[in-house]
């Protein structure tokens, strides 16, 4: 009798799960193998009413509604539209009902069709965890780190998810042998995709690519370098890996125990639980946790410059904050970001820096002239210098660009004042950065396709005639000059970077 009741209950609940005649209704889970012992889960939350299909696709960091859903027998078609016109993209889905699974084929414009298997998941599959209320605001005290913009390397721009322990060690070796370390590059930062899940006590685990983070930290420290790591305030990172949500203090303690010296904390998955105007409180939580860990850890905020982070970044203990979306290895992306930083200059200073994103120098998408412009602009901007290339394989030109001591000295100047645009003439721009001891760095940039002549007047930099020495820091020559100005020809997409001493 009792068994019958259980069986009835089971049947009833199954029936609830798969209402008769609506076989597509439910949560369907696609597990993509990341190849490191972790899986990326995407959930199709579908609702069939007759021949109409509605629902959402739940990714680790966002959800998208489905449109134009039609069921015909065992087949369903629907689409997902992302982006805004004119950059709208439509992915077409075809799902076929098999015995206990869905066979799903996705066609995206310009890409080969992708097929996957979705299996039925629990009714809450893909749901965000319960929301934890953000804390009340207070000021996290300055811990004295990052008096000059952090310098180092980060895995993301070049390696994306193809980063592992052996590669990071080889990068650390190459940072020493190439002269990068001697030039000031210190932090070796592992970006997203090192994470696995958590053990029963909630402690974050590394995936197969990183067998022992403490041993890796010891290796990096043994080279006189420092180790950086990455996480998210959300349940999931941008690449869909385990985030720090609800485990902030525990993770900060784990990082400290491993010997981590730098944390990049990336918003992504937090967007499912918090609004932009809650970012400050959410970032403050990890700021407090890092301070409480007892280790000196640089705190890098990565939330793409939203919610005017420069106005509150230092208050949450942040040493640097991204000011824009992701850079890519193109002239268009680099210049859009770099030349767009002018108005943020007042917010930078020792211990708290605007971060226009990592360097693309040496990744191959720009010419060496353009990479010199990239490096010069970042130096004028007092930007963090995080190389984003494969430092194991660098051309001599790439090494020369990344390790030019005089350019780095501009970036690392102790005054910590971010440079500003002085004047635009056609497609050329003059930028000025005041340096310690009354010196100035002046960048004359040519954004155009043709060579251009520019006349720089010392008076427009507020210097009149008291300039003692003018140094071209790329050609590493003192410039012959007479009078109160400098006439210079700039190659297309090029720069002349001057240091003026008084
Ligand atoms: C975001 C960040 C990038 C990188 C990736 C990793 O896009 O802005 O810099 O960290 O996430 O998934």
JSON list of N, CA, C and O and ligand atoms in Angstrom, two decimals, residues 156 191-192 230 238-239 264 266 302 304 322 326 357-358, ligand 1:
[
{"chain": "A", "resi": 156, "resn": "UNK", "atom": "N", "xyz": [45.58, 36.01, -20.09]},
{"chain": "A", "resi": 156, "resn": "UNK", "atom": "CA", "xyz": [44.35, 35.98, -20.88]},
{"chain": "A", "resi": 156, "resn": "UNK", "atom": "C", "xyz": [44.53, 36.37, -22.35]},
{"chain": "A", "resi": 156, "resn": "UNK", "atom": "O", "xyz": [44.07, 35.65, -23.25]},
{"chain": "A", "resi": 191, "resn": "UNK", "atom": "N", "xyz": [44.97, 34.23, -15.27]},
{"chain": "A", "resi": 191, "resn": "UNK", "atom": "CA", "xyz": [43.60, 34.74, -15.44]},
{"chain": "A", "resi": 191, "resn": "UNK", "atom": "C", "xyz": [42.63, 33.57, -15.30]},
{"chain": "A", "resi": 191, "resn": "UNK", "atom": "O", "xyz": [42.94, 32.53, -14.71]},
{"chain": "A", "resi": 192, "resn": "UNK", "atom": "N", "xyz": [41.46, 33.70, -15.87]},
{"chain": "A", "resi": 192, "resn": "UNK", "atom": "CA", "xyz": [40.38, 32.73, -15.74]},
{"chain": "A", "resi": 192, "resn": "UNK", "atom": "C", "xyz": [40.79, 31.33, -16.23]},
{"chain": "A", "resi": 192, "resn": "UNK", "atom": "O", "xyz": [41.67, 31.21, -17.08]},
{"chain": "A", "resi": 230, "resn": "UNK", "atom": "N", "xyz": [42.87, 34.98, -10.26]},
{"chain": "A", "resi": 230, "resn": "UNK", "atom": "CA", "xyz": [41.66, 35.59, -10.81]},
{"chain": "A", "resi": 230, "resn": "UNK", "atom": "C", "xyz": [40.43, 34.94, -10.18]},
{"chain": "A", "resi": 230, "resn": "UNK", "atom": "O", "xyz": [40.40, 33.74, -9.96]},
{"chain": "A", "resi": 238, "resn": "UNK", "atom": "N", "xyz": [33.70, 34.71, -15.87]},
{"chain": "A", "resi": 238, "resn": "UNK", "atom": "CA", "xyz": [33.29, 35.00, -17.25]},
{"chain": "A", "resi": 238, "resn": "UNK", "atom": "C", "xyz": [33.36, 33.76, -18.12]},
{"chain": "A", "resi": 238, "resn": "UNK", "atom": "O", "xyz": [32.56, 33.58, -19.03]},
{"chain": "A", "resi": 239, "resn": "UNK", "atom": "N", "xyz": [34.33, 32.89, -17.87]},
{"chain": "A", "resi": 239, "resn": "UNK", "atom": "CA", "xyz": [34.45, 31.68, -18.68]},
{"chain": "A", "resi": 239, "resn": "UNK", "atom": "C", "xyz": [33.61, 30.54, -18.11]},
{"chain": "A", "resi": 239, "resn": "UNK", "atom": "O", "xyz": [33.71, 29.41, -18.56]},
{"chain": "A", "resi": 264, "resn": "UNK", "atom": "N", "xyz": [42.74, 39.58, -9.48]},
{"chain": "A", "resi": 264, "resn": "UNK", "atom": "CA", "xyz": [41.87, 40.27, -10.44]},
{"chain": "A", "resi": 264, "resn": "UNK", "atom": "C", "xyz": [40.46, 39.72, -10.20]},
{"chain": "A", "resi": 264, "resn": "UNK", "atom": "O", "xyz": [40.25, 38.50, -10.25]},
{"chain": "A", "resi": 266, "resn": "UNK", "atom": "N", "xyz": [36.60, 39.77, -11.26]},
{"chain": "A", "resi": 266, "resn": "UNK", "atom": "CA", "xyz": [35.90, 40.06, -12.51]},
{"chain": "A", "resi": 266, "resn": "UNK", "atom": "C", "xyz": [34.38, 39.88, -12.35]},
{"chain": "A", "resi": 266, "resn": "UNK", "atom": "O", "xyz": [33.91, 38.79, -12.01]},
{"chain": "A", "resi": 302, "resn": "UNK", "atom": "N", "xyz": [37.71, 44.41, -11.93]},
{"chain": "A", "resi": 302, "resn": "UNK", "atom": "CA", "xyz": [37.45, 44.26, -13.36]},
{"chain": "A", "resi": 302, "resn": "UNK", "atom": "C", "xyz": [35.94, 44.25, -13.55]},
{"chain": "A", "resi": 302, "resn": "UNK", "atom": "O", "xyz": [35.30, 43.22, -13.35]},
{"chain": "A", "resi": 304, "resn": "UNK", "atom": "N", "xyz": [34.72, 46.55, -16.09]},
{"chain": "A", "resi": 304, "resn": "UNK", "atom": "CA", "xyz": [34.58, 47.19, -17.41]},
{"chain": "A", "resi": 304, "resn": "UNK", "atom": "C", "xyz": [34.23, 48.68, -17.33]},
{"chain": "A", "resi": 304, "resn": "UNK", "atom": "O", "xyz": [33.62, 49.24, -18.25]},
{"chain": "A", "resi": 322, "resn": "UNK", "atom": "N", "xyz": [39.56, 48.40, -14.06]},
{"chain": "A", "resi": 322, "resn": "UNK", "atom": "CA", "xyz": [39.38, 48.50, -15.50]},
{"chain": "A", "resi": 322, "resn": "UNK", "atom": "C", "xyz": [38.44, 49.66, -15.81]},
{"chain": "A", "resi": 322, "resn": "UNK", "atom": "O", "xyz": [37.46, 49.87, -15.11]},
{"chain": "A", "resi": 326, "resn": "UNK", "atom": "N", "xyz": [36.81, 44.72, -22.83]},
{"chain": "A", "resi": 326, "resn": "UNK", "atom": "CA", "xyz": [38.07, 44.03, -23.13]},
{"chain": "A", "resi": 326, "resn": "UNK", "atom": "C", "xyz": [38.78, 44.62, -24.34]},
{"chain": "A", "resi": 326, "resn": "UNK", "atom": "O", "xyz": [38.16, 44.90, -25.38]},
{"chain": "A", "resi": 357, "resn": "UNK", "atom": "N", "xyz": [43.22, 48.21, -19.51]},
{"chain": "A", "resi": 357, "resn": "UNK", "atom": "CA", "xyz": [43.36, 46.79, -19.87]},
{"chain": "A", "resi": 357, "resn": "UNK", "atom": "C", "xyz": [44.79, 46.43, -20.25]},
{"chain": "A", "resi": 357, "resn": "UNK", "atom": "O", "xyz": [45.65, 47.28, -20.44]},
{"chain": "A", "resi": 358, "resn": "UNK", "atom": "N", "xyz": [44.99, 45.14, -20.40]},
{"chain": "A", "resi": 358, "resn": "UNK", "atom": "CA", "xyz": [46.35, 44.59, -20.53]},
{"chain": "A", "resi": 358, "resn": "UNK", "atom": "C", "xyz": [46.92, 44.89, -21.92]},
{"chain": "A", "resi": 358, "resn": "UNK", "atom": "O", "xyz": [46.21, 45.19, -22.85]},
{"chain": "B", "resi": 1, "resn": "LIG", "atom": "C1", "xyz": [36.57, 39.18, -18.90]},
{"chain": "B", "resi": 1, "resn": "LIG", "atom": "C2", "xyz": [37.73, 40.10, -18.57]},
{"chain": "B", "resi": 1, "resn": "LIG", "atom": "C3", "xyz": [38.96, 39.62, -19.33]},
{"chain": "B", "resi": 1, "resn": "LIG", "atom": "C4", "xyz": [39.27, 38.19, -18.91]},
{"chain": "B", "resi": 1, "resn": "LIG", "atom": "C5", "xyz": [38.07, 37.30, -19.17]},
{"chain": "B", "resi": 1, "resn": "LIG", "atom": "C6", "xyz": [38.27, 35.90, -18.59]},
{"chain": "B", "resi": 1, "resn": "LIG", "atom": "O1", "xyz": [36.19, 39.26, -20.24]},
{"chain": "B", "resi": 1, "resn": "LIG", "atom": "O2", "xyz": [37.43, 41.43, -18.90]},
{"chain": "B", "resi": 1, "resn": "LIG", "atom": "O3", "xyz": [40.05, 40.47, -19.05]},
{"chain": "B", "resi": 1, "resn": "LIG", "atom": "O4", "xyz": [39.62, 38.16, -17.55]},
{"chain": "B", "resi": 1, "resn": "LIG", "atom": "O5", "xyz": [36.90, 37.84, -18.58]},
{"chain": "B", "resi": 1, "resn": "LIG", "atom": "O6", "xyz": [37.16, 35.09, -18.74]}
]
